[in-house]
Short mmCIF file of C-alpha atoms in Angstrom, two decimals:
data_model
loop_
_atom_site.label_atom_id
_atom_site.label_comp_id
_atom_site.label_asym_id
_atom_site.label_seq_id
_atom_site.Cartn_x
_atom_site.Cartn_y
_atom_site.Cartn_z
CA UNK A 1 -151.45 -78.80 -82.78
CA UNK A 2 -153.76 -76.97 -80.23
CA UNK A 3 -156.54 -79.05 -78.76
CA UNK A 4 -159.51 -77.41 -77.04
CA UNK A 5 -159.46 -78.11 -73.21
CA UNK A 6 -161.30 -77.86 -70.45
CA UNK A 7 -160.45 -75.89 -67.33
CA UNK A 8 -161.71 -77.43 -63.83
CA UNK A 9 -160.85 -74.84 -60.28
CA UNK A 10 -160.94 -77.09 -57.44
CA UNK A 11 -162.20 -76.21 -53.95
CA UNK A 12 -159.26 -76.00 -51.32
CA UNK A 13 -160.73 -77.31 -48.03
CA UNK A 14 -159.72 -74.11 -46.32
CA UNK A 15 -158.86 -70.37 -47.21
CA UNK A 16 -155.22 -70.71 -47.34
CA UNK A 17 -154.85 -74.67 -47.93
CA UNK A 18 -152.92 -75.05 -51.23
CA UNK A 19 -155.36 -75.03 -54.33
CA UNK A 20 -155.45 -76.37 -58.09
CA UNK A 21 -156.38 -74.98 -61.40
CA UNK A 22 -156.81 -78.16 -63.31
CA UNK A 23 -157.07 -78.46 -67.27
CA UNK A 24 -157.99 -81.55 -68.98
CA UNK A 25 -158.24 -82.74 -72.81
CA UNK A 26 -161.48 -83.89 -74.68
CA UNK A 27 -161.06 -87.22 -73.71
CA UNK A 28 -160.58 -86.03 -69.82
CA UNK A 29 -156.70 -86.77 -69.61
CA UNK A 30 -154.92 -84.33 -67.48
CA UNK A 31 -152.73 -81.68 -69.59
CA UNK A 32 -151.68 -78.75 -67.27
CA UNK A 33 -152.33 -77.83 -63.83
CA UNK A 34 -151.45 -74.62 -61.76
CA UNK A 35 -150.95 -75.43 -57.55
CA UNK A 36 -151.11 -72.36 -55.20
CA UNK A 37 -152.28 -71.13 -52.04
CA UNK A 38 -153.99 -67.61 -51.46
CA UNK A 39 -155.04 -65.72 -48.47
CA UNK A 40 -158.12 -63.53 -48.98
CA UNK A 41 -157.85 -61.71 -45.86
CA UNK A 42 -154.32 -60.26 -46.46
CA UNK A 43 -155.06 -60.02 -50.59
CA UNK A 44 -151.84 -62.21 -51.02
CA UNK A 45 -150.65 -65.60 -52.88
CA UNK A 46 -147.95 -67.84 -54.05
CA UNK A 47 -147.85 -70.03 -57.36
CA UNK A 48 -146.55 -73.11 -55.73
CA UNK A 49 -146.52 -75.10 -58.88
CA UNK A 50 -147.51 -75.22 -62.68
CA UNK A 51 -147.11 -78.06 -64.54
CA UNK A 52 -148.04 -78.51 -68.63
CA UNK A 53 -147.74 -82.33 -69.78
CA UNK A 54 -144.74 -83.02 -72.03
CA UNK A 55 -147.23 -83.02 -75.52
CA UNK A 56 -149.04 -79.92 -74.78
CA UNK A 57 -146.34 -77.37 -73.97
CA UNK A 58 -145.34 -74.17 -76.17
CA UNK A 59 -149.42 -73.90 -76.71
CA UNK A 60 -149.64 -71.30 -74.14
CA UNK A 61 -151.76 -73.58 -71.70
CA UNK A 62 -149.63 -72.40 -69.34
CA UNK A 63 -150.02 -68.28 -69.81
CA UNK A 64 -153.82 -70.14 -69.48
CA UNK A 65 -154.01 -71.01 -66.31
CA UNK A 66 -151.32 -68.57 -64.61
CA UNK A 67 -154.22 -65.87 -65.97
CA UNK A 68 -157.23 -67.47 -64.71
CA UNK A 69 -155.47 -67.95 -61.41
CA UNK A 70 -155.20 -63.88 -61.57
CA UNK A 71 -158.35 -63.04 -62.90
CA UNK A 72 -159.80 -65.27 -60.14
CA UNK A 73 -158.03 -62.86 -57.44
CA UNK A 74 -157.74 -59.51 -58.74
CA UNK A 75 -155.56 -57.04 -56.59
CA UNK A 76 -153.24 -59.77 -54.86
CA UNK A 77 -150.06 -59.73 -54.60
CA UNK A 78 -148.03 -62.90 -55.81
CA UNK A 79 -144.84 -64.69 -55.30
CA UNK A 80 -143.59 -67.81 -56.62
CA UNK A 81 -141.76 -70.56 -55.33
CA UNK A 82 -138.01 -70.68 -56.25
CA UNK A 83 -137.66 -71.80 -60.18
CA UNK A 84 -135.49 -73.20 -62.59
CA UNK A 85 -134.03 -71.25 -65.10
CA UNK A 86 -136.85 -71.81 -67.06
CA UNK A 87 -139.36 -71.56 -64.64
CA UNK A 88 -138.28 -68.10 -64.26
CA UNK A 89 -138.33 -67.30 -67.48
CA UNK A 90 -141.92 -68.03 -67.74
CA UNK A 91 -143.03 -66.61 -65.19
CA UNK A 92 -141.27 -63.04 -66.28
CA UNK A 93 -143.61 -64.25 -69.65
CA UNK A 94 -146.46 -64.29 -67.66
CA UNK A 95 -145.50 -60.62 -65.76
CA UNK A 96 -144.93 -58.85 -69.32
CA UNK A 97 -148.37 -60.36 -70.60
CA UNK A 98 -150.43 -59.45 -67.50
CA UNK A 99 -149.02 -56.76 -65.57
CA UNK A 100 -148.86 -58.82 -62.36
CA UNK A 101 -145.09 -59.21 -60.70
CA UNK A 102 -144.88 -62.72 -59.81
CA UNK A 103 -141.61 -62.63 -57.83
CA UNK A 104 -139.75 -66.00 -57.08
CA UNK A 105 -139.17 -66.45 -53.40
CA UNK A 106 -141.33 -62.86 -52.50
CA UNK A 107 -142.64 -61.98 -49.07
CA UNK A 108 -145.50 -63.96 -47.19
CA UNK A 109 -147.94 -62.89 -45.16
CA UNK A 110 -148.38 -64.50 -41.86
CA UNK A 111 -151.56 -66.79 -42.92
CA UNK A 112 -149.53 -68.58 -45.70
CA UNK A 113 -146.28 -68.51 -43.84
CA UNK A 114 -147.15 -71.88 -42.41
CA UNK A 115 -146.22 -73.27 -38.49
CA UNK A 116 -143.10 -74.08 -38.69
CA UNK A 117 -141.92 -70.68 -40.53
CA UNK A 118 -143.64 -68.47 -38.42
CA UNK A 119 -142.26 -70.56 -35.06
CA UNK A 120 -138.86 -70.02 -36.79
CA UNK A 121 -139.51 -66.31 -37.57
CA UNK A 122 -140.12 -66.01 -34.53
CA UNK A 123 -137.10 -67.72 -32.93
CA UNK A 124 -134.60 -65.86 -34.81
CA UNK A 125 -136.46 -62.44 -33.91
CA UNK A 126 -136.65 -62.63 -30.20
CA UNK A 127 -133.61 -64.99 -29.77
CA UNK A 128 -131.05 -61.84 -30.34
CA UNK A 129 -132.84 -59.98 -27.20
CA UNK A 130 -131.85 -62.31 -24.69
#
C-alpha cells in the first residue's frame, strides 16, 4: 500500500560536503533517503547512498528521490558508488526512466576526489618519473 510522504533536501555545510534527500511518512518516521555529494563548479556528482526502509520498498520511493536529486542538478554528470547486484540493477532502472547514466565507480572530478585520493593520485603519477 502506497502512503503519501513527505520529501525534506537538507543543506550540506559546504558545496561538495556529502548531502541528503530525506523522505518521511505522515507520522514523520523516516522511509527512504538518498546520500550524495555534488560539485557545482565542475557540474559533477556521485550517489553515495540510497536507502528505502524494509516496508516501503517496490513503491518506487526510490525512482523518487534518485529524480529529485537530478532535477535538483540538471546537466551533471553522475557516478555511483560500487553496488550490489541489486543496487546496480536499480540504478540501470533509474538510467532507462530518466535518461541520466549513473555509472558505478565513474570518474571524479578533483573537488569530490577527497585528500587522501588526490595525494594518492598524485603519488602514483609523479612517482614513475623519478
Amino acid at each position: 500500500m502506497y502512503l503519501p510522504v513527505r520529501l525534506k533536501g537538507l543543506v550540506a555545510p559546504a558545496a561538495t560536503a556529502a548531502t541528503e534527500i530525506v523522505l518521511f511518512d505522515r507520522d514523520d518516521r523516516l522511509v527512504g533517503r538518498l546520500r550524495f555529494r555534488v560539485c557545482p563548479s565542475c557540474r559533477t556528482g556521485r550517489i553515495l547512498d540510497i536507502w528505502v526502509g524494509d516496508g516501503r520498498r517496490r513503491q518506487g520511493l526510490g525512482h523518487r528521490l534518485a529524480r529529485t536529486l537530478l532535477a535538483r542538478h540538471p546537466g551533471h554528470r553522475w557516478s555511483t558508488t560500487p553496488q550490489t547486484r541489486e543496487g546496480r540493477a536499480f540504478f540501470r532502472g533509474v538510467t532507462e526512466e530518466t535518461g541520466v547514466p549513473l555509472p558505478h565507480d565513474g570518474p571524479l572530478c578533483p573537488h569530490l576526489m577527497g585528500v587522501l585520493r588526490r595525494g594518492w593520485r598524485s603519488v602514483r603519477e609523479h612517482g614513475s618519473h623519478r
